[in-house]
Amino acid sequence: MRPFVYEQPADISAAVAIASRFTTNDDQPTRANAQFIAGGTNLADYMKLGVAEPNRLLDLNRLKESGLRQIRVTDDGIRFGALVRMGEAADHREVKRRYPVIADSLRLAASGQIRNMASLAGNILQRTRCEYFRETSWQCNKR
């Protein structure tokens, strides 16, 4: 793993400002100079494998903005903040009652340790891996 600068922006505006200063115009997110991290369960793997090599990590876990960590029940559904953990969503009373398939799929998607770390937004954004992802004897297009 390459050395990198670790920052904890105070708010969303600061996070976006830092990212815009250090992110390249390259369309490849794994080559960006700055990347956001929340749960880190996916990005940490890519960094260990040398697939992602950001120069700067922007940790979003200290952001205080309203809604990022909330599960909000409405008359027509449930809204999840981007920093809600998979485990929090799976264990939420209203998710289990109104959307048991979602609760079950979140519980079955990963180990307890991963569910307690992984953010919902990060889980949605993760790159798909095939069974050959870790194979090093040939080039994998997913890396």
mmCIF file with all atom_site columns, N, CA and C in Angstrom, residues 1-2 30-31 43-54 143:
data_model
loop_
_atom_site.group_PDB
_atom_site.id
_atom_site.type_symbol
_atom_site.label_atom_id
_atom_site.label_alt_id
_atom_site.label_comp_id
_atom_site.label_asym_id
_atom_site.label_entity_id
_atom_site.label_seq_id
_atom_site.pdbx_PDB_ins_code
_atom_site.Cartn_x
_atom_site.Cartn_y
_atom_site.Cartn_z
_atom_site.occupancy
_atom_site.B_iso_or_equiv
_atom_site.pdbx_formal_charge
_atom_site.auth_seq_id
_atom_site.auth_comp_id
_atom_site.auth_asym_id
_atom_site.auth_atom_id
_atom_site.pdbx_PDB_model_num
ATOM 1  N N  . MET A 1 1   ? 0.854   -1.185 0.000   1.00 0.00 ? 1   MET A N  1
ATOM 2  C CA . MET A 1 1   ? 0.000   0.000  0.000   1.00 0.00 ? 1   MET A CA 1
ATOM 3  C C  . MET A 1 1   ? 0.896   1.243  0.000   1.00 0.00 ? 1   MET A C  1
ATOM 4  N N  . ARG A 1 2   ? 0.538   2.189  -0.840  1.00 0.00 ? 2   ARG A N  1
ATOM 5  C CA . ARG A 1 2   ? 1.290   3.452  -0.926  1.00 0.00 ? 2   ARG A CA 1
ATOM 6  C C  . ARG A 1 2   ? 0.948   4.377  0.233   1.00 0.00 ? 2   ARG A C  1
ATOM 7  N N  . THR A 1 30  ? -10.230 4.744  -9.473  1.00 0.00 ? 30  THR A N  1
ATOM 8  C CA . THR A 1 30  ? -9.142  4.118  -8.728  1.00 0.00 ? 30  THR A CA 1
ATOM 9  C C  . THR A 1 30  ? -7.830  4.864  -8.904  1.00 0.00 ? 30  THR A C  1
ATOM 10 N N  . ARG A 1 31  ? -7.764  5.797  -9.852  1.00 0.00 ? 31  ARG A N  1
ATOM 11 C CA . ARG A 1 31  ? -6.546  6.577  -10.064 1.00 0.00 ? 31  ARG A CA 1
ATOM 12 C C  . ARG A 1 31  ? -6.694  8.013  -9.558  1.00 0.00 ? 31  ARG A C  1
ATOM 13 N N  . LEU A 1 43  ? -12.798 -0.139 -0.229  1.00 0.00 ? 43  LEU A N  1
ATOM 14 C CA . LEU A 1 43  ? -11.623 0.635  -0.627  1.00 0.00 ? 43  LEU A CA 1
ATOM 15 C C  . LEU A 1 43  ? -10.344 0.090  0.009   1.00 0.00 ? 43  LEU A C  1
ATOM 16 N N  . ALA A 1 44  ? -10.417 -0.321 1.259   1.00 0.00 ? 44  ALA A N  1
ATOM 17 C CA . ALA A 1 44  ? -9.229  -0.862 1.930   1.00 0.00 ? 44  ALA A CA 1
ATOM 18 C C  . ALA A 1 44  ? -8.711  -2.097 1.193   1.00 0.00 ? 44  ALA A C  1
ATOM 19 N N  . ASP A 1 45  ? -9.614  -2.964 0.740   1.00 0.00 ? 45  ASP A N  1
ATOM 20 C CA . ASP A 1 45  ? -9.200  -4.136 -0.036  1.00 0.00 ? 45  ASP A CA 1
ATOM 21 C C  . ASP A 1 45  ? -8.484  -3.720 -1.310  1.00 0.00 ? 45  ASP A C  1
ATOM 22 N N  . TYR A 1 46  ? -9.060  -2.767 -2.034  1.00 0.00 ? 46  TYR A N  1
ATOM 23 C CA . TYR A 1 46  ? -8.448  -2.308 -3.283  1.00 0.00 ? 46  TYR A CA 1
ATOM 24 C C  . TYR A 1 46  ? -7.088  -1.658 -3.037  1.00 0.00 ? 46  TYR A C  1
ATOM 25 N N  . MET A 1 47  ? -6.954  -0.955 -1.941  1.00 0.00 ? 47  MET A N  1
ATOM 26 C CA . MET A 1 47  ? -5.671  -0.328 -1.630  1.00 0.00 ? 47  MET A CA 1
ATOM 27 C C  . MET A 1 47  ? -4.623  -1.388 -1.299  1.00 0.00 ? 47  MET A C  1
ATOM 28 N N  . LYS A 1 48  ? -5.002  -2.418 -0.551  1.00 0.00 ? 48  LYS A N  1
ATOM 29 C CA . LYS A 1 48  ? -4.063  -3.488 -0.218  1.00 0.00 ? 48  LYS A CA 1
ATOM 30 C C  . LYS A 1 48  ? -3.585  -4.224 -1.460  1.00 0.00 ? 48  LYS A C  1
ATOM 31 N N  . LEU A 1 49  ? -4.479  -4.375 -2.437  1.00 0.00 ? 49  LEU A N  1
ATOM 32 C CA . LEU A 1 49  ? -4.134  -5.073 -3.677  1.00 0.00 ? 49  LEU A CA 1
ATOM 33 C C  . LEU A 1 49  ? -3.413  -4.178 -4.681  1.00 0.00 ? 49  LEU A C  1
ATOM 34 N N  . GLY A 1 50  ? -3.306  -2.886 -4.374  1.00 0.00 ? 50  GLY A N  1
ATOM 35 C CA . GLY A 1 50  ? -2.682  -1.957 -5.304  1.00 0.00 ? 50  GLY A CA 1
ATOM 36 C C  . GLY A 1 50  ? -3.578  -1.562 -6.464  1.00 0.00 ? 50  GLY A C  1
ATOM 37 N N  . VAL A 1 51  ? -4.868  -1.877 -6.366  1.00 0.00 ? 51  VAL A N  1
ATOM 38 C CA . VAL A 1 51  ? -5.830  -1.515 -7.411  1.00 0.00 ? 51  VAL A CA 1
ATOM 39 C C  . VAL A 1 51  ? -6.194  -0.043 -7.283  1.00 0.00 ? 51  VAL A C  1
ATOM 40 N N  . ALA A 1 52  ? -6.420  0.413  -6.070  1.00 0.00 ? 52  ALA A N  1
ATOM 41 C CA . ALA A 1 52  ? -6.678  1.832  -5.796  1.00 0.00 ? 52  ALA A CA 1
ATOM 42 C C  . ALA A 1 52  ? -5.459  2.390  -5.072  1.00 0.00 ? 52  ALA A C  1
ATOM 43 N N  . GLU A 1 53  ? -4.985  3.534  -5.529  1.00 0.00 ? 53  GLU A N  1
ATOM 44 C CA . GLU A 1 53  ? -3.809  4.150  -4.924  1.00 0.00 ? 53  GLU A CA 1
ATOM 45 C C  . GLU A 1 53  ? -4.018  5.645  -4.740  1.00 0.00 ? 53  GLU A C  1
ATOM 46 N N  . PRO A 1 54  ? -5.014  6.019  -3.941  1.00 0.00 ? 54  PRO A N  1
ATOM 47 C CA . PRO A 1 54  ? -5.244  7.455  -3.750  1.00 0.00 ? 54  PRO A CA 1
ATOM 48 C C  . PRO A 1 54  ? -4.093  8.090  -2.975  1.00 0.00 ? 54  PRO A C  1
ATOM 49 N N  . ARG A 1 143 ? -10.036 -5.126 -12.166 1.00 0.00 ? 143 ARG A N  1
ATOM 50 C CA . ARG A 1 143 ? -9.045  -4.430 -11.343 1.00 0.00 ? 143 ARG A CA 1
ATOM 51 C C  . ARG A 1 143 ? -8.626  -3.147 -11.975 1.00 0.00 ? 143 ARG A C  1
#
